[in-house]
PDB file of C-alpha atoms in Angstrom:
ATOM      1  CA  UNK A   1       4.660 -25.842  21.640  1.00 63.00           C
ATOM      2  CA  UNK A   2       6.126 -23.188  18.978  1.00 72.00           C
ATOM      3  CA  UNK A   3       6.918 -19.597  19.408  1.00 76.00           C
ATOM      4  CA  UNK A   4       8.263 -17.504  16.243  1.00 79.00           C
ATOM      5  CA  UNK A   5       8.994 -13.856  17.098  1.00 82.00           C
ATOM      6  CA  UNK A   6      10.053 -12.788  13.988  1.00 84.00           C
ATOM      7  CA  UNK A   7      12.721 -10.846  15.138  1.00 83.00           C
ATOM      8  CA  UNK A   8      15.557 -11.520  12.868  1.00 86.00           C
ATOM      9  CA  UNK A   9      14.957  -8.163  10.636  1.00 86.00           C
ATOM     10  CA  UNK A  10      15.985 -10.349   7.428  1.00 85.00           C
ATOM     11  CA  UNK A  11      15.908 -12.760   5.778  1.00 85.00           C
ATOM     12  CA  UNK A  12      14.065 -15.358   4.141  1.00 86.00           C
ATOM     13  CA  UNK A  13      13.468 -17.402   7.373  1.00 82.00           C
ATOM     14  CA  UNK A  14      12.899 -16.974  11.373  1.00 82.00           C
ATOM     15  CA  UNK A  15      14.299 -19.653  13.950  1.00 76.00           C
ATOM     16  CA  UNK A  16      11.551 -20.861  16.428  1.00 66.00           C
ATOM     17  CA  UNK A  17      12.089 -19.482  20.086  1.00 62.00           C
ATOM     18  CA  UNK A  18      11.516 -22.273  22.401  1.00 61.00           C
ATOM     19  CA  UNK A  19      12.066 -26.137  21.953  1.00 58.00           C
ATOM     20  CA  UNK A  20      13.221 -26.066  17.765  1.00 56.00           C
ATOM     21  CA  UNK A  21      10.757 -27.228  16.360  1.00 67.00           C
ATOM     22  CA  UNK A  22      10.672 -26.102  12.931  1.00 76.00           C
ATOM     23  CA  UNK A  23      12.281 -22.527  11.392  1.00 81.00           C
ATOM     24  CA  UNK A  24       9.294 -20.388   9.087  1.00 84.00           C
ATOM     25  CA  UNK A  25      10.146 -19.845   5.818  1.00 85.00           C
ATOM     26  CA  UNK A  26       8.937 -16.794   4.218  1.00 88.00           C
ATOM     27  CA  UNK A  27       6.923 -17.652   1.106  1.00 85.00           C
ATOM     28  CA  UNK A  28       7.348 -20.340  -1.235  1.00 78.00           C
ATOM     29  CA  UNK A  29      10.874 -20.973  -1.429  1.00 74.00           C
ATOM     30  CA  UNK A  30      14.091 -20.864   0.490  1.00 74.00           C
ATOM     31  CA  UNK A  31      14.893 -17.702  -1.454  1.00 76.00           C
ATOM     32  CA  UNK A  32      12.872 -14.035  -2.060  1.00 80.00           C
ATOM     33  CA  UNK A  33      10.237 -14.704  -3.823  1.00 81.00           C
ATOM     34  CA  UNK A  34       6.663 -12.677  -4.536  1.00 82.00           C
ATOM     35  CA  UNK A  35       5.224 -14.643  -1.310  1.00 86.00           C
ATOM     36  CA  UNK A  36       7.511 -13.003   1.088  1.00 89.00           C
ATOM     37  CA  UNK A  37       6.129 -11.180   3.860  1.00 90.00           C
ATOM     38  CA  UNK A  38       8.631  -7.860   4.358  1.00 92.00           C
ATOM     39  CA  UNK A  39       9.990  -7.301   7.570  1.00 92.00           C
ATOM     40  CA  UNK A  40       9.041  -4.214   9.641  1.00 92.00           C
ATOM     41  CA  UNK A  41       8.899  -2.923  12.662  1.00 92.00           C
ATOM     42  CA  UNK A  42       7.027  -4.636  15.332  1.00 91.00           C
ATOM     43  CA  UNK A  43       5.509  -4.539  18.996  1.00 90.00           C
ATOM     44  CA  UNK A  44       8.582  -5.509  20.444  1.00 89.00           C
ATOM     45  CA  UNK A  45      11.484  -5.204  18.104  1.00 90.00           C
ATOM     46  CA  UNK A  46      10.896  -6.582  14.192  1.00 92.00           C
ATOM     47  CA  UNK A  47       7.753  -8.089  12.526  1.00 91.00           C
ATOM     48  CA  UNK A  48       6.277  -9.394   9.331  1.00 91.00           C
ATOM     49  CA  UNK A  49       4.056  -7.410   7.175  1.00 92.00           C
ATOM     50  CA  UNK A  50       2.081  -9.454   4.836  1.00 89.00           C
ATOM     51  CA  UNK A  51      -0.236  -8.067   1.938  1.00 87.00           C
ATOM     52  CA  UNK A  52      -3.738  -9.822   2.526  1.00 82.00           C
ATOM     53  CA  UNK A  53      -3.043 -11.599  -0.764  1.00 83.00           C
ATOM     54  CA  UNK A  54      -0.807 -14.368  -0.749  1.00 86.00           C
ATOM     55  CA  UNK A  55       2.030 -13.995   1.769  1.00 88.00           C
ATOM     56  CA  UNK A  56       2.521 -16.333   4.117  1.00 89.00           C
ATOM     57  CA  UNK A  57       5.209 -18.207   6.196  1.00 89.00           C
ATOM     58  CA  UNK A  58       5.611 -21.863   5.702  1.00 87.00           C
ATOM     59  CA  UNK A  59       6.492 -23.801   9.235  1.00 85.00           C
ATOM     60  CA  UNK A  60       7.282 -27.914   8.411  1.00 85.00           C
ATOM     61  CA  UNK A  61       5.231 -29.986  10.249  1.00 84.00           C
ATOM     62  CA  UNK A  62       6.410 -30.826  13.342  1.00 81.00           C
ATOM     63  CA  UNK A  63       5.511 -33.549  16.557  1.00 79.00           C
ATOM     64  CA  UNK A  64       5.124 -29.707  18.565  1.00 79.00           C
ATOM     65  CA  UNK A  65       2.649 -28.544  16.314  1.00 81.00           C
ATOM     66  CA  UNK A  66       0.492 -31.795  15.926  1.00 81.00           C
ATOM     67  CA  UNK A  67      -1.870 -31.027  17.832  1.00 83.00           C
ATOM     68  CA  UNK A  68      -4.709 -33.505  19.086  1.00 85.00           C
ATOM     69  CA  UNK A  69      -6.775 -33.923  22.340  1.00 87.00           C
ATOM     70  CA  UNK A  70      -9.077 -31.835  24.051  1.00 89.00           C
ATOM     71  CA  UNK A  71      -6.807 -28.475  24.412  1.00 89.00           C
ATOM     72  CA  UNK A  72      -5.320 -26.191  22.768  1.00 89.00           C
ATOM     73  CA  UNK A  73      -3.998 -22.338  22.563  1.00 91.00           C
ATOM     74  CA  UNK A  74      -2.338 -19.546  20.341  1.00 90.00           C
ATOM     75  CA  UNK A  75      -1.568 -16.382  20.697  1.00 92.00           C
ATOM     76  CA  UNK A  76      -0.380 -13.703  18.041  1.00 93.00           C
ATOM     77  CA  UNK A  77       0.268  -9.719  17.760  1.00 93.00           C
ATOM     78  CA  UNK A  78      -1.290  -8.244  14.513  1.00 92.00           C
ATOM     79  CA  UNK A  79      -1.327  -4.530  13.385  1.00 93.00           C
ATOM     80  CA  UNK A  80      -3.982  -4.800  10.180  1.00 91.00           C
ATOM     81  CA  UNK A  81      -4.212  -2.046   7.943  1.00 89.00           C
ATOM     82  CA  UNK A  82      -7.590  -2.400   6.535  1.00 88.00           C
ATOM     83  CA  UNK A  83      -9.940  -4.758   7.974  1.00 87.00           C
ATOM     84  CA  UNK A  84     -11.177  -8.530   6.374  1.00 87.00           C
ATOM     85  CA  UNK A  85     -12.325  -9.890   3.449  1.00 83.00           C
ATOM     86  CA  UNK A  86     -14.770 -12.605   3.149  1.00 82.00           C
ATOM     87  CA  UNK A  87     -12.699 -14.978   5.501  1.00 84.00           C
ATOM     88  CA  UNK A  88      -8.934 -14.231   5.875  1.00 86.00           C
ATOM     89  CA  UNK A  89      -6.850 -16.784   7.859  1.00 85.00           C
ATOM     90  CA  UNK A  90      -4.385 -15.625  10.627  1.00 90.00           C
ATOM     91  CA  UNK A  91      -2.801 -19.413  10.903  1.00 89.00           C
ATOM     92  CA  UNK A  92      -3.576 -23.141   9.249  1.00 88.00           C
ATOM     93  CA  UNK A  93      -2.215 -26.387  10.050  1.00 87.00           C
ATOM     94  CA  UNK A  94      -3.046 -28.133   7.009  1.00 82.00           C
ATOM     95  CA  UNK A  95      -3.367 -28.294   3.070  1.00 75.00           C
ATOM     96  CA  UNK A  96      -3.586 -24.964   1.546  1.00 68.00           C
ATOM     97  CA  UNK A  97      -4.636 -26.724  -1.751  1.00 63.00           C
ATOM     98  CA  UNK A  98      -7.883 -27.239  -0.527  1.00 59.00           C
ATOM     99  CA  UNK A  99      -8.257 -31.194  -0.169  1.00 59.00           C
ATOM    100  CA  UNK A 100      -9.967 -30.117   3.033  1.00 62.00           C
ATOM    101  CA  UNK A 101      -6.797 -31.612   5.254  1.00 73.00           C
ATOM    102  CA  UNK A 102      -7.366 -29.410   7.871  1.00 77.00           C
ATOM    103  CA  UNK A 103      -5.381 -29.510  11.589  1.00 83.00           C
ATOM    104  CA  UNK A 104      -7.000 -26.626  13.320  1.00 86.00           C
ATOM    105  CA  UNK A 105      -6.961 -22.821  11.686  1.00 88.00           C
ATOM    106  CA  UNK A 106      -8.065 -19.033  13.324  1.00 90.00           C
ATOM    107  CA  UNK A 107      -9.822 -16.494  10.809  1.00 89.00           C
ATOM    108  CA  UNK A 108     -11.864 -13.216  10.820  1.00 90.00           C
ATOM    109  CA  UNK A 109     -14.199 -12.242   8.758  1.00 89.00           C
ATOM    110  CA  UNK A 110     -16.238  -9.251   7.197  1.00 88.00           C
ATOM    111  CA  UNK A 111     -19.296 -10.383   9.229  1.00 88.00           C
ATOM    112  CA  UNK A 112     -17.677  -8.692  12.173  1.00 87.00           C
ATOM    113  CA  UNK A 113     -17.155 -12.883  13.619  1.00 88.00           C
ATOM    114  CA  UNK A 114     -13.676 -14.789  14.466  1.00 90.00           C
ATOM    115  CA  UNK A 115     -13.583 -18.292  13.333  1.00 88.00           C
ATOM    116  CA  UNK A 116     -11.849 -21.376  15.362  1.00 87.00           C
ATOM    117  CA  UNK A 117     -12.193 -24.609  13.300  1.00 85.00           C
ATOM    118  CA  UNK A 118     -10.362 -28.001  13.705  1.00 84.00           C
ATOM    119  CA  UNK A 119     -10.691 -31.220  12.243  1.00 83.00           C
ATOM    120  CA  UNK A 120     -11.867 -33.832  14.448  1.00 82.00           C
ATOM    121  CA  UNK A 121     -12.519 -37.964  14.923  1.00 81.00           C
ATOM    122  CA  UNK A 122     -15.991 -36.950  13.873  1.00 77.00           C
ATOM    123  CA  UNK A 123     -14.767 -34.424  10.600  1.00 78.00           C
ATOM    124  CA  UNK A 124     -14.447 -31.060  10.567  1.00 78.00           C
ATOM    125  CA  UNK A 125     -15.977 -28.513  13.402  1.00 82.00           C
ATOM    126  CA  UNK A 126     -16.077 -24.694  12.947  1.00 83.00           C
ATOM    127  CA  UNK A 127     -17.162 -22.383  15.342  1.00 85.00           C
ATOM    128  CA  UNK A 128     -18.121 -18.413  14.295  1.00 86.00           C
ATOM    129  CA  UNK A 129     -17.935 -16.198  17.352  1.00 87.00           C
ATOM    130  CA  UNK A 130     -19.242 -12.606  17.425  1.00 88.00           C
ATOM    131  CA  UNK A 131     -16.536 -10.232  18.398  1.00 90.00           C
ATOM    132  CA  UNK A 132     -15.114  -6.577  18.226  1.00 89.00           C
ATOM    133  CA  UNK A 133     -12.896  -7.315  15.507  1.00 89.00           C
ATOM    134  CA  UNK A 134      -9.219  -5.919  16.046  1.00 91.00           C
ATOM    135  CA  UNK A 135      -8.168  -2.085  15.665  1.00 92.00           C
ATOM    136  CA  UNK A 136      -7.120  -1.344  12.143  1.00 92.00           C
ATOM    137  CA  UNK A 137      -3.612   0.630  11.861  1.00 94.00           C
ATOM    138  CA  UNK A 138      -3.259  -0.286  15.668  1.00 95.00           C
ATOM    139  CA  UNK A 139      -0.964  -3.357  17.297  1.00 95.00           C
ATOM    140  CA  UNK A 140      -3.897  -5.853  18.453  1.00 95.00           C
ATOM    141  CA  UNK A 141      -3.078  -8.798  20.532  1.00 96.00           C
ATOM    142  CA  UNK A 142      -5.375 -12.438  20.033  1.00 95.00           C
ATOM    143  CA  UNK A 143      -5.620 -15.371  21.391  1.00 95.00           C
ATOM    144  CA  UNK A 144      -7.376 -18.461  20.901  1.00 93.00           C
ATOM    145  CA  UNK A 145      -8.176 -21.143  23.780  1.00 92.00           C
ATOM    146  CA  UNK A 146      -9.598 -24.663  23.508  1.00 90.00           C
ATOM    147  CA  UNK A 147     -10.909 -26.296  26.202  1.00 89.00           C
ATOM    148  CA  UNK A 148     -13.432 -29.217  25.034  1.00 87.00           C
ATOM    149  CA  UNK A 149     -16.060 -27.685  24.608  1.00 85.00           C
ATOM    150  CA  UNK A 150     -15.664 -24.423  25.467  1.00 86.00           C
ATOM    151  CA  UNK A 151     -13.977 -21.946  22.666  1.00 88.00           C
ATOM    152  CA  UNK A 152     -12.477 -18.541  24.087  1.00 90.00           C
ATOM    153  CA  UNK A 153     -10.811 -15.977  21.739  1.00 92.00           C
ATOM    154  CA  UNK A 154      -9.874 -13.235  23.543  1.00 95.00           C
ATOM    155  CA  UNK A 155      -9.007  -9.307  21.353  1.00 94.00           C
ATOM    156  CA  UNK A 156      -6.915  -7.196  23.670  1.00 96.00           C
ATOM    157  CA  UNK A 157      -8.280  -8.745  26.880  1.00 95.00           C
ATOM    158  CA  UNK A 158     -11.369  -9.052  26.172  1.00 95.00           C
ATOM    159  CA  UNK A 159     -12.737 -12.316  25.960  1.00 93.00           C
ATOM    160  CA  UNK A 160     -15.397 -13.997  24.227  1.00 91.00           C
ATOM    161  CA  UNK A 161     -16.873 -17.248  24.550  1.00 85.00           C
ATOM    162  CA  UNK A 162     -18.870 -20.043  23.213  1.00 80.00           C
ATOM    163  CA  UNK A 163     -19.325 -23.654  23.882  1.00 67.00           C
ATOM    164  CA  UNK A 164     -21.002 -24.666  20.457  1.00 62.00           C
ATOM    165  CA  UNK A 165     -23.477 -23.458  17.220  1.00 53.00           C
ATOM    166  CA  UNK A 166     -25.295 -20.345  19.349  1.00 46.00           C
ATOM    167  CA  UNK A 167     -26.766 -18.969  16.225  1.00 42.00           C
ATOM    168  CA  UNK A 168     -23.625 -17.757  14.815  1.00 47.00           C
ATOM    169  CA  UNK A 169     -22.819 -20.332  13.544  1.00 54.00           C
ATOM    170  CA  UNK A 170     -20.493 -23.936  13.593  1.00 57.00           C
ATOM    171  CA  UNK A 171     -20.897 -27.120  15.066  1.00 59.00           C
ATOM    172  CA  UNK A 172     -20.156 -28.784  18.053  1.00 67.00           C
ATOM    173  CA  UNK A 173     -17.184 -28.332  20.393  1.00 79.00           C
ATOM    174  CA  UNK A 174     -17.758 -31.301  22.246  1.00 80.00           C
ATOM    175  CA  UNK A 175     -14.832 -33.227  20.232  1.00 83.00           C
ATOM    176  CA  UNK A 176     -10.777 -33.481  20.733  1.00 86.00           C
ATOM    177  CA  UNK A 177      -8.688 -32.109  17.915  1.00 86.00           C
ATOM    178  CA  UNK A 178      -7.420 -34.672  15.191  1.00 85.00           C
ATOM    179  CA  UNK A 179      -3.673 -33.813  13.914  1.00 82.00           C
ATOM    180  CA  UNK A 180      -2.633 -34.151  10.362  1.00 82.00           C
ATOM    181  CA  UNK A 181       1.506 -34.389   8.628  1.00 85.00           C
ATOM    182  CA  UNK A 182       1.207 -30.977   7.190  1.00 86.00           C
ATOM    183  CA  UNK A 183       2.339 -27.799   7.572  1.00 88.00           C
ATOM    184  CA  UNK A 184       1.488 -24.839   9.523  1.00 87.00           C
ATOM    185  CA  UNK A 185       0.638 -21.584   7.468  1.00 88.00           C
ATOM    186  CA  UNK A 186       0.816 -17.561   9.103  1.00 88.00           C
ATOM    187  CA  UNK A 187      -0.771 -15.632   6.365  1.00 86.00           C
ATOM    188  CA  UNK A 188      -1.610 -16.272   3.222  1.00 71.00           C
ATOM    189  CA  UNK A 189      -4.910 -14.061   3.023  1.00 54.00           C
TER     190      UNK A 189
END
């Protein structure tokens, strides 16, 4: 269980809300660095704003955020200002250096689809749902909830569902989550 509102205003980190699990550093070091997300105004009180390129918040890995078993959920507020690329990320638990050390992550893409993937006893299991991608320029509000083996991501209340590969693509659902040692990543295009 984590919850980061980001409401500090400053800074170069932002205290977890509930249990203390882990603060989020912004960017790559303890300091202000060219990774930083800037702080802005938000839904309810401050926010991050990160470029699309390569900020992120770092969050140490954590027993809370080690997730494994048949369930899971996230939530998150966004306000984009253009919409995706290829495939941007909205959160990873894993290895951004690409050894394929992958938790669970949330993505959209240009292709007008949201992807939930996770790694699992079995290896790695993705899942493209078609949605009505968020509202550029507009605060958007997403969640994401596993229940073996159904997938629902939901984009300002409305929800949309899938249970496994329907066309869109992915592979099964029908497997628990597998949690890794490493980090969980907000941003970072």
């Amino acid at each position: 269980l984590g919850n980061w509102s980001f409401d500090e205003g400053s800074g170069d980190s932002s205290a977890e809300g509930s249990v203390g699990i882990s603060t989020a550093t912004l960017g790559s070091t303890t300091g202000a660095d060219a990774n930083d997300p800037t702080w802005t105004s938000g839904m309810f009180g401050q926010a991050l704003q990160f470029d699309g390129v390569d900020d992120y918040v770092e969050i140490a890995d954590a027993p809370g955020i080690d997730i494994s078993g048949p369930e899971f959920s996230a939530s998150l507020w966004i306000k984009p200002d253009r919409g995706p690329g290829t495939e941007d990320m909205f959160f990873m638990k894993g290895d951004r250096q690409g050894t394929g050390n992958v938790n669970y992550y949330l993505s959209w893409k240009d292709t007008g689809k949201m992807t939930w993937a996770f790694k699992s006893d079995g290896g790695f299991e993705y899942l493209d749902i078609d949605v009505t991608l968020p509202t550029v320029d507009e605060w958007n509000h997403i969640a994401v909830v596993f229940n073996q083996p159904t997938v629902s991501i939901y984009i300002n209340g409305t929800e949309y569902t899938s249970t496994s590969n329907d066309g869109t693509g992915g592979t099964s659902m029908n497997k628990p989550l597998v949690a890794n040692d490493d980090p969980l990543w907000i941003g970072a295009g």
